[in-house]
Coordinates of C-alpha atoms in Angstrom, one line a residue:
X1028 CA -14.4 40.1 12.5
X1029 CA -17.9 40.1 12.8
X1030 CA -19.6 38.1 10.0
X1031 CA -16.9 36.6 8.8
X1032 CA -18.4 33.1 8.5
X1033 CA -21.6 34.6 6.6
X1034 CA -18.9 36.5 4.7
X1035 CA -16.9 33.4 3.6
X1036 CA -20.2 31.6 2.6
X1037 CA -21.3 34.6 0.5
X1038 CA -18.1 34.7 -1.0
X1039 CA -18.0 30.9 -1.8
X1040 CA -21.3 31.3 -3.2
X1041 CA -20.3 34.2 -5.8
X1042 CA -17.5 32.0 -7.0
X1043 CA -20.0 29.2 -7.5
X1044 CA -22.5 31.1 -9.7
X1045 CA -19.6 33.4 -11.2
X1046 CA -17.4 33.1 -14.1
X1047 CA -14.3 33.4 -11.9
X1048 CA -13.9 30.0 -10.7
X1049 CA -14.7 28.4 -13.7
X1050 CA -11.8 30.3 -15.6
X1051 CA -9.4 29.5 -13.0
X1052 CA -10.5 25.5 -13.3
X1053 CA -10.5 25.6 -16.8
X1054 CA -7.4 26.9 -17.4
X1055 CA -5.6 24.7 -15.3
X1056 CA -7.5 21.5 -16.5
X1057 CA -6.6 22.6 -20.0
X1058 CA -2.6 22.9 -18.3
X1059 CA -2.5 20.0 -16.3
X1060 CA -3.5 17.3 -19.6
X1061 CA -1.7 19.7 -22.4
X1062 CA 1.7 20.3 -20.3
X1063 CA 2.9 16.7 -20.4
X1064 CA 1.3 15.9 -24.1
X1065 CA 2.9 18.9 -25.3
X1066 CA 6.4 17.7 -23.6
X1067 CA 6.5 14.3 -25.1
X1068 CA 5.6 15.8 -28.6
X1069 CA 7.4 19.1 -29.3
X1070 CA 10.9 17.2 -30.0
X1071 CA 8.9 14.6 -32.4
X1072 CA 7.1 17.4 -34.1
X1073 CA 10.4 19.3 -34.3
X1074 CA 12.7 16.7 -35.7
X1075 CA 9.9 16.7 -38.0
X1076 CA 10.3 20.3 -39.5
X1077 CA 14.3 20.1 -39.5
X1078 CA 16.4 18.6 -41.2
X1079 CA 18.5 15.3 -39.9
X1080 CA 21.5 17.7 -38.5
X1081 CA 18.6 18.9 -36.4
X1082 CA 17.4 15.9 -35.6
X1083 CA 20.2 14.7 -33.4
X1084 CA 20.5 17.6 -31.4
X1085 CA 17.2 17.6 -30.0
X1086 CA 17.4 15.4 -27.3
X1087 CA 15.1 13.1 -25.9
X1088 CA 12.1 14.7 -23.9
X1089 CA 11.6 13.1 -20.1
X1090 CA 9.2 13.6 -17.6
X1091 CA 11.3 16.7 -16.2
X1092 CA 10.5 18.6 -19.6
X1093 CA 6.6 17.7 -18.8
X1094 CA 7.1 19.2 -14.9
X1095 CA 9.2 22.1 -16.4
X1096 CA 6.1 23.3 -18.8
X1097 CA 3.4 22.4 -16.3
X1098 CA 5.2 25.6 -13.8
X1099 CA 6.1 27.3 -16.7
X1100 CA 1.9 27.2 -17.4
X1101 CA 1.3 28.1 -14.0
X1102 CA 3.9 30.8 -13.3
X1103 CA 3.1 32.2 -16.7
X1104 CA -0.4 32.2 -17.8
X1105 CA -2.5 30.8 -14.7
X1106 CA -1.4 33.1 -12.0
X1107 CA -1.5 36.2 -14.4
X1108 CA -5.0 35.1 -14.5
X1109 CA -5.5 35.0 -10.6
X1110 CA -3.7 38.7 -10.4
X1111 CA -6.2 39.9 -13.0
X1112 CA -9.5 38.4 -11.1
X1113 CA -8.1 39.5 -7.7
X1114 CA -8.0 43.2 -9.0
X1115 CA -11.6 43.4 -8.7
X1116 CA -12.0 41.1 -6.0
X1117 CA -12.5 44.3 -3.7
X1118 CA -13.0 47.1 -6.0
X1119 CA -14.9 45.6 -8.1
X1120 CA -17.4 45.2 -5.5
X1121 CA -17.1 48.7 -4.0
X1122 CA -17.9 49.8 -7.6
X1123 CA -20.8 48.1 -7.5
X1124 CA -21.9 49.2 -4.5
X1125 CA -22.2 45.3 -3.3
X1126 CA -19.5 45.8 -0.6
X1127 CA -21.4 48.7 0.7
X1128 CA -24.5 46.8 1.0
X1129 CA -23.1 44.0 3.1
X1130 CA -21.1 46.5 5.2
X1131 CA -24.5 47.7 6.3
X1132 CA -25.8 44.2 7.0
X1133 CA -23.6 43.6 10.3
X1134 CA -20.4 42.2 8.3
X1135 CA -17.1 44.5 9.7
X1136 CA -14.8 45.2 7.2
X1137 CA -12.1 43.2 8.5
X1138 CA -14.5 40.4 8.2
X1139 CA -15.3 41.2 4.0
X1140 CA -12.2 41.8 3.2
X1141 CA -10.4 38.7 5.2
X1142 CA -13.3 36.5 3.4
X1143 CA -12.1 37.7 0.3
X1144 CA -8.5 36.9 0.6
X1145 CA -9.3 32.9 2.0
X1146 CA -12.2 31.7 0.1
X1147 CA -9.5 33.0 -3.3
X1148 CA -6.4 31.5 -1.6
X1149 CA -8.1 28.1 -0.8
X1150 CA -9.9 28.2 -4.2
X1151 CA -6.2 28.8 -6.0
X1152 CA -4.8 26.2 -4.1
X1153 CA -6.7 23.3 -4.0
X1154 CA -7.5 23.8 -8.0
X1155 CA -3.7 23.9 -8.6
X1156 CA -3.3 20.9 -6.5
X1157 CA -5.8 19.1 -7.6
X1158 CA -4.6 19.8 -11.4
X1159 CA -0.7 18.9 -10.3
X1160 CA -2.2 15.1 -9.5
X1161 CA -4.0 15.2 -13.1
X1162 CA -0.5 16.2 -14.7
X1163 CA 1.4 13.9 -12.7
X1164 CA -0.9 10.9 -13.7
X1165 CA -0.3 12.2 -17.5
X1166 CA 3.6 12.3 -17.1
X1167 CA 3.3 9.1 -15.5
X1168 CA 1.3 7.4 -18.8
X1169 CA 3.6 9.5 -21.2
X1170 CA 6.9 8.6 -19.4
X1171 CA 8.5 5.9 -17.3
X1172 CA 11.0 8.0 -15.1
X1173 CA 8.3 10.1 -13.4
X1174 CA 8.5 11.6 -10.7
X1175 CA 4.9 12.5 -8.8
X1176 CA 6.2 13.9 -5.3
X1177 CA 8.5 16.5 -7.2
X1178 CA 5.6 18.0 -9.3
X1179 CA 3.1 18.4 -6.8
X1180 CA 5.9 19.6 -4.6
X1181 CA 6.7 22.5 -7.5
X1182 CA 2.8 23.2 -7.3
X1183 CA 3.0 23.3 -3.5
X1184 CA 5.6 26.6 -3.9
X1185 CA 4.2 27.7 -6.7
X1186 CA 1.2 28.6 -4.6
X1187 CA 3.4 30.4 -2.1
X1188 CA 4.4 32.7 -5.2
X1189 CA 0.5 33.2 -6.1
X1190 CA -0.4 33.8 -2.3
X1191 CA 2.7 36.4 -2.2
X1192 CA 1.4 38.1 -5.5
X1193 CA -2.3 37.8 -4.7
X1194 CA -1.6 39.8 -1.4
X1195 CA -0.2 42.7 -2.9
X1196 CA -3.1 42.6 -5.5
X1197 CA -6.0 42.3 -2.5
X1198 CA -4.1 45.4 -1.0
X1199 CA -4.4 47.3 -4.3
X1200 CA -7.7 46.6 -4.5
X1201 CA -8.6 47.6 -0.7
X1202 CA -6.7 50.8 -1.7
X1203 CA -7.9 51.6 -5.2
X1204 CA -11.2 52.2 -6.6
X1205 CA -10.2 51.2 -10.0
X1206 CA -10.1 47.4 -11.0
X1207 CA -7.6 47.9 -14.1
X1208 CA -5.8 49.7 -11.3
X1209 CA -5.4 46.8 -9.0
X1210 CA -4.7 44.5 -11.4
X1211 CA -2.3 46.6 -13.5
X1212 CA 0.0 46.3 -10.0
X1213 CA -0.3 42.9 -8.8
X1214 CA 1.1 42.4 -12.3
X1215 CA 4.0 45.2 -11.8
X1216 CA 4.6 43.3 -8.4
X1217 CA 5.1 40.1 -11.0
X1218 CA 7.6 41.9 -13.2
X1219 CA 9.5 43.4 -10.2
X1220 CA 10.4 40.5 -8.6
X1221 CA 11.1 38.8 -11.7
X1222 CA 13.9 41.8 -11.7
X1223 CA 15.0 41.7 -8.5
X1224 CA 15.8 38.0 -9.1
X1225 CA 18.2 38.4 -11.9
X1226 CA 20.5 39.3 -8.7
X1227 CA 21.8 35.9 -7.4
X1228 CA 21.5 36.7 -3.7
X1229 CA 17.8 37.9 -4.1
X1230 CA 16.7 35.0 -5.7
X1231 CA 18.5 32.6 -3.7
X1232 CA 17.4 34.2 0.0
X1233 CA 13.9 36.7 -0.4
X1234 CA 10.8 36.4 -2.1
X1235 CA 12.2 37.5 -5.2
X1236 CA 13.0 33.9 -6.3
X1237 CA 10.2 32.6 -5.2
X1238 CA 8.5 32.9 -8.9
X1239 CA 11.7 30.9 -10.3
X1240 CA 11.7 28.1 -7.2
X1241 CA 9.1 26.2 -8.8
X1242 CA 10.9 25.6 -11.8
X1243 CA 14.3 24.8 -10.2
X1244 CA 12.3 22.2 -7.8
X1245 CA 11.7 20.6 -11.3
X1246 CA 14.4 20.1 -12.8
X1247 CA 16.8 20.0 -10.2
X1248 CA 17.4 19.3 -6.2
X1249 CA 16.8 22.2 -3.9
X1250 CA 17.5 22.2 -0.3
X1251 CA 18.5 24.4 2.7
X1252 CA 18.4 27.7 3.0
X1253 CA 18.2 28.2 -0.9
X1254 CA 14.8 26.2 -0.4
X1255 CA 13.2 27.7 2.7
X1256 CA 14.4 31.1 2.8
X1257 CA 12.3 32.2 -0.2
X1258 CA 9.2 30.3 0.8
X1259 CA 9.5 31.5 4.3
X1260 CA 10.3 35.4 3.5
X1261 CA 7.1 35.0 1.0
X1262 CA 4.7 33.5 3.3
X1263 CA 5.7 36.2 5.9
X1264 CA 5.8 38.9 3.6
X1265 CA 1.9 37.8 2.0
X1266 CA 0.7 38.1 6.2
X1267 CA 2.3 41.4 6.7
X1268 CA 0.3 42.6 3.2
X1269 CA -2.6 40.5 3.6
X1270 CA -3.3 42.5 7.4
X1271 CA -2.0 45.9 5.8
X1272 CA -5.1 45.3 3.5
X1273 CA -7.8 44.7 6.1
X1274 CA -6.0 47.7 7.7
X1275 CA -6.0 50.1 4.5
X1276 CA -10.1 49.0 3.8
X1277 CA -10.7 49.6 7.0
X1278 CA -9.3 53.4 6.7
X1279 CA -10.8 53.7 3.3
X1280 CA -13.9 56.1 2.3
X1281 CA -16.5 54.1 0.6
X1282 CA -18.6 56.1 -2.0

Protein backbone atom coordinates (compact mmCIF):
# COMPACT_ATOMS: atom_id res chain seq x y z
CA UNK A 1 0.00 0.00 0.00
CA UNK A 2 2.66 2.18 -0.51
CA UNK A 3 1.58 5.65 -1.59
CA UNK A 4 -1.70 5.29 -0.90
CA UNK A 5 -2.18 8.69 0.79
CA UNK A 6 -0.38 10.52 -2.22
CA UNK A 7 -2.63 8.26 -4.36
CA UNK A 8 -5.92 9.35 -2.75
CA UNK A 9 -4.85 13.06 -2.95
CA UNK A 10 -4.06 12.61 -6.68
CA UNK A 11 -7.15 11.05 -7.14
CA UNK A 12 -9.22 13.70 -5.27
CA UNK A 13 -7.48 16.25 -7.29
CA UNK A 14 -8.47 14.66 -10.83
CA UNK A 15 -12.04 14.61 -9.72
CA UNK A 16 -11.66 18.25 -8.78
CA UNK A 17 -10.38 19.55 -12.16
CA UNK A 18 -12.38 16.77 -14.16
CA UNK A 19 -15.66 16.61 -15.63
CA UNK A 20 -16.52 13.50 -13.56
CA UNK A 21 -17.57 14.96 -10.36
CA UNK A 22 -19.34 17.65 -11.74
CA UNK A 23 -21.69 15.15 -13.76
CA UNK A 24 -22.28 13.23 -10.84
CA UNK A 25 -23.32 16.62 -8.70
CA UNK A 26 -25.26 17.88 -11.33
CA UNK A 27 -27.23 15.17 -11.99
CA UNK A 28 -28.27 14.65 -8.60
CA UNK A 29 -28.88 18.42 -7.83
CA UNK A 30 -31.08 18.44 -10.91
CA UNK A 31 -32.83 14.93 -9.01
CA UNK A 32 -32.97 15.96 -5.66
CA UNK A 33 -35.22 19.60 -6.59
CA UNK A 34 -37.05 17.98 -9.79
CA UNK A 35 -38.06 14.55 -7.90
CA UNK A 36 -40.52 16.08 -5.37
CA UNK A 37 -41.71 19.10 -7.95
CA UNK A 38 -42.39 16.55 -10.47
CA UNK A 39 -44.38 14.30 -7.69
CA UNK A 40 -46.72 17.04 -6.56
CA UNK A 41 -47.41 17.94 -10.31
CA UNK A 42 -47.75 14.93 -12.56
CA UNK A 43 -51.46 14.13 -11.08
CA UNK A 44 -52.41 18.01 -11.60
CA UNK A 45 -50.91 18.04 -15.09
CA UNK A 46 -52.61 14.67 -15.74
CA UNK A 47 -56.10 15.39 -14.62
CA UNK A 48 -55.46 18.12 -16.92
CA UNK A 49 -55.09 16.07 -20.18
CA UNK A 50 -58.05 13.57 -19.26
CA UNK A 51 -61.16 13.79 -19.10
CA UNK A 52 -63.26 13.98 -15.59
CA UNK A 53 -63.70 10.00 -15.47
CA UNK A 54 -59.92 10.35 -15.29
CA UNK A 55 -59.74 12.77 -13.02
CA UNK A 56 -61.08 10.88 -10.07
CA UNK A 57 -58.99 8.01 -10.40
CA UNK A 58 -55.79 9.71 -10.05
CA UNK A 59 -55.35 9.95 -6.59
CA UNK A 60 -53.82 12.43 -4.64
CA UNK A 61 -49.95 12.64 -4.75
CA UNK A 62 -48.07 12.61 -1.08
CA UNK A 63 -44.73 12.83 -0.07
CA UNK A 64 -44.20 8.93 -0.60
CA UNK A 65 -44.75 9.51 -4.41
CA UNK A 66 -41.82 12.39 -4.13
CA UNK A 67 -39.41 9.63 -2.08
CA UNK A 68 -40.58 6.93 -4.65
CA UNK A 69 -39.23 9.09 -7.77
CA UNK A 70 -36.27 10.51 -6.02
CA UNK A 71 -34.87 6.34 -5.82
CA UNK A 72 -36.39 5.70 -8.83
CA UNK A 73 -33.81 8.82 -10.17
CA UNK A 74 -31.07 7.38 -8.38
CA UNK A 75 -31.48 3.58 -9.09
CA UNK A 76 -32.25 4.57 -12.63
CA UNK A 77 -30.30 7.27 -14.23
CA UNK A 78 -27.65 8.41 -11.41
CA UNK A 79 -25.96 5.13 -10.74
CA UNK A 80 -26.00 4.14 -14.48
CA UNK A 81 -24.00 7.26 -14.60
CA UNK A 82 -21.46 6.15 -11.83
CA UNK A 83 -21.17 2.48 -13.66
CA UNK A 84 -20.32 4.32 -16.92
CA UNK A 85 -17.57 6.77 -15.15
CA UNK A 86 -16.16 3.79 -13.09
CA UNK A 87 -15.43 1.80 -16.41
CA UNK A 88 -12.55 4.02 -17.05
CA UNK A 89 -11.73 4.77 -13.65
CA UNK A 90 -8.80 2.14 -14.19
CA UNK A 91 -8.57 1.51 -17.81
CA UNK A 92 -9.01 4.60 -18.76
CA UNK A 93 -5.88 5.42 -17.11
CA UNK A 94 -3.87 2.41 -18.17
CA UNK A 95 -4.83 3.67 -21.71
CA UNK A 96 -3.40 6.61 -21.13
CA UNK A 97 -0.44 5.53 -19.91
CA UNK A 98 -1.18 7.78 -16.59
CA UNK A 99 -1.34 4.61 -14.34
CA UNK A 100 1.88 3.55 -15.64
CA UNK A 101 3.47 6.66 -14.86
CA UNK A 102 2.52 6.76 -11.18
CA UNK A 103 3.35 3.03 -10.87
CA UNK A 104 6.88 4.12 -11.55
CA UNK A 105 6.73 6.97 -9.00
CA UNK A 106 6.78 4.67 -5.77
CA UNK A 107 2.81 4.19 -5.70
CA UNK A 108 2.19 -0.01 -5.38
CA UNK A 109 -0.60 -1.00 -7.23
CA UNK A 110 -2.66 -2.08 -4.43
CA UNK A 111 -2.26 1.51 -3.30
CA UNK A 112 -3.71 3.06 -7.08
CA UNK A 113 -6.15 0.91 -7.40
CA UNK A 114 -7.55 1.06 -3.62
CA UNK A 115 -7.39 5.02 -4.02
CA UNK A 116 -9.50 4.59 -6.90
CA UNK A 117 -12.30 2.64 -5.41
CA UNK A 118 -12.52 5.19 -1.94
CA UNK A 119 -12.01 8.69 -3.21
CA UNK A 120 -15.33 7.28 -5.98
CA UNK A 121 -17.19 5.57 -3.08
CA UNK A 122 -16.91 8.62 -0.66
CA UNK A 123 -17.44 11.02 -3.63
CA UNK A 124 -20.91 8.85 -4.58
CA UNK A 125 -21.96 8.92 -1.16
CA UNK A 126 -21.66 12.00 0.39
CA UNK A 127 -23.15 13.72 -3.00
CA UNK A 128 -26.17 11.32 -2.74
CA UNK A 129 -26.48 12.26 0.84
CA UNK A 130 -26.07 15.49 0.62
CA UNK A 131 -28.72 15.64 -2.38
CA UNK A 132 -31.31 13.23 -0.19
CA UNK A 133 -31.34 16.43 2.57
CA UNK A 134 -32.06 18.86 -0.53
CA UNK A 135 -35.01 16.47 -1.63
CA UNK A 136 -36.19 15.95 1.73
CA UNK A 137 -36.36 19.88 2.47
CA UNK A 138 -38.34 20.04 -1.10
CA UNK A 139 -40.92 17.29 -0.02
CA UNK A 140 -41.08 18.88 3.17
CA UNK A 141 -42.24 22.57 1.35
CA UNK A 142 -44.36 20.60 -1.24
CA UNK A 143 -46.12 18.32 1.42
CA UNK A 144 -47.16 18.20 5.03
CA UNK A 145 -46.93 14.34 5.75
CA UNK A 146 -43.15 14.21 5.10
CA UNK A 147 -41.14 12.07 6.20
CA UNK A 148 -37.15 13.08 6.22
CA UNK A 149 -35.54 10.01 8.15
CA UNK A 150 -37.16 7.49 5.58
CA UNK A 151 -35.68 9.30 2.51
CA UNK A 152 -32.26 9.72 3.50
CA UNK A 153 -32.61 6.25 4.96
CA UNK A 154 -33.65 4.95 1.16
CA UNK A 155 -30.40 7.01 -0.02
CA UNK A 156 -28.42 5.38 2.77
CA UNK A 157 -29.15 1.68 0.94
CA UNK A 158 -29.18 2.95 -2.17
CA UNK A 159 -25.57 3.54 -1.80
CA UNK A 160 -24.97 0.04 -0.70
CA UNK A 161 -26.50 -1.04 -4.25
CA UNK A 162 -24.01 1.57 -6.03
CA UNK A 163 -20.99 0.39 -3.83
CA UNK A 164 -22.11 -3.42 -4.75
CA UNK A 165 -22.34 -2.32 -8.58
CA UNK A 166 -19.33 0.01 -8.56
CA UNK A 167 -17.20 -3.04 -7.31
CA UNK A 168 -17.81 -5.27 -9.98
CA UNK A 169 -17.25 -2.30 -12.47
CA UNK A 170 -13.58 -1.35 -10.63
CA UNK A 171 -12.90 -5.14 -11.14
CA UNK A 172 -13.74 -4.97 -14.85
CA UNK A 173 -11.70 -2.22 -15.24
CA UNK A 174 -8.57 -3.75 -13.33
CA UNK A 175 -9.19 -6.65 -15.68
CA UNK A 176 -9.95 -5.06 -18.99
CA UNK A 177 -8.09 -2.77 -21.10
CA UNK A 178 -11.19 -1.49 -22.73
CA UNK A 179 -13.37 1.31 -21.00
CA UNK A 180 -16.68 0.50 -23.11
CA UNK A 181 -15.69 -2.93 -21.77
CA UNK A 182 -15.84 -2.25 -18.18
CA UNK A 183 -18.59 -0.25 -18.35
CA UNK A 184 -20.66 -2.40 -20.66
CA UNK A 185 -20.51 -5.09 -17.46
CA UNK A 186 -20.99 -3.09 -14.45
CA UNK A 187 -24.17 -2.37 -16.46
CA UNK A 188 -24.84 -6.26 -17.26
CA UNK A 189 -24.13 -6.75 -13.39
CA UNK A 190 -27.30 -4.03 -13.14
CA UNK A 191 -29.53 -6.02 -15.36
CA UNK A 192 -28.65 -9.44 -13.74
CA UNK A 193 -29.55 -8.66 -10.51
CA UNK A 194 -32.50 -6.96 -11.57
CA UNK A 195 -33.33 -10.67 -12.89
CA UNK A 196 -32.32 -12.63 -10.26
CA UNK A 197 -34.73 -10.44 -8.14
CA UNK A 198 -37.83 -11.30 -9.94
CA UNK A 199 -37.32 -14.56 -7.66
CA UNK A 200 -38.94 -13.76 -4.28
CA UNK A 201 -36.31 -15.49 -2.14
CA UNK A 202 -33.36 -13.64 -3.96
CA UNK A 203 -34.69 -10.46 -3.50
CA UNK A 204 -35.84 -10.83 -0.17
CA UNK A 205 -32.35 -12.54 1.32
CA UNK A 206 -29.02 -11.74 -1.31
CA UNK A 207 -27.84 -8.86 -2.98
CA UNK A 208 -30.16 -9.26 -5.67
CA UNK A 209 -32.80 -7.07 -3.99
CA UNK A 210 -30.72 -4.68 -2.97
CA UNK A 211 -31.47 -2.44 -6.16
CA UNK A 212 -35.31 -2.73 -5.29
CA UNK A 213 -34.79 -2.13 -1.26
CA UNK A 214 -34.55 1.51 -1.70
CA UNK A 215 -37.78 1.84 -3.12
CA UNK A 216 -39.66 -0.55 -0.77
CA UNK A 217 -37.94 1.58 2.23
CA UNK A 218 -40.15 4.34 0.61
CA UNK A 219 -43.09 3.41 0.39
CA UNK A 220 -43.38 0.87 2.87
CA UNK A 221 -41.84 -0.58 6.41
CA UNK A 222 -38.94 -2.87 6.13
CA UNK A 223 -37.41 -4.68 8.92
CA UNK A 224 -35.57 -7.90 9.86
CA UNK A 225 -34.05 -10.12 7.97
CA UNK A 226 -35.81 -8.83 4.67
CA UNK A 227 -33.97 -5.51 5.62
CA UNK A 228 -30.41 -6.63 6.65
CA UNK A 229 -29.87 -9.61 4.74
CA UNK A 230 -29.56 -7.81 1.41
CA UNK A 231 -27.55 -4.91 2.72
CA UNK A 232 -25.27 -7.16 4.57
CA UNK A 233 -24.76 -9.87 1.65
CA UNK A 234 -24.05 -6.65 -0.65
CA UNK A 235 -21.65 -4.92 1.58
CA UNK A 236 -19.73 -8.33 1.91
CA UNK A 237 -20.07 -9.28 -1.49
CA UNK A 238 -18.52 -5.36 -2.79
CA UNK A 239 -15.25 -6.38 -0.14
CA UNK A 240 -14.75 -9.67 -1.57
CA UNK A 241 -14.84 -7.85 -5.27
CA UNK A 242 -13.32 -4.72 -4.23
CA UNK A 243 -9.89 -6.97 -2.90
CA UNK A 244 -10.37 -9.45 -5.96
CA UNK A 245 -9.69 -6.13 -7.95
CA UNK A 246 -6.48 -4.90 -6.21
CA UNK A 247 -5.63 -8.63 -6.60
CA UNK A 248 -6.45 -9.07 -10.49
CA UNK A 249 -4.42 -5.33 -11.16
CA UNK A 250 -1.89 -6.51 -9.38
CA UNK A 251 -1.48 -9.78 -11.66
CA UNK A 252 -2.22 -7.72 -14.71
CA UNK A 253 0.38 -6.84 -17.66
CA UNK A 254 0.49 -3.23 -18.18
CA UNK A 255 1.36 -2.15 -21.77
Amino acid sequence: MSGLRTMIATEWLAWRRGARLVVIVVLIAIFAFLSPIAAYYLPAILSSLGDSALRELIPEPTATDATTQWTKNLTQIVLIALIVIAGGAIAGNVARGTAQFLLTRGVSRAAYVTATMVVGLVITLATSLLGSLVAAGMTALLFDDGDPARLVAATAVWGVAAALLLAITWLASAALSSQIGAAGIGIGAFFVLQLLAIWPPAARYSPAGILALPGRIATESVSGAELWLPITTSLLSAAVIAYAAIEVFRRRELP
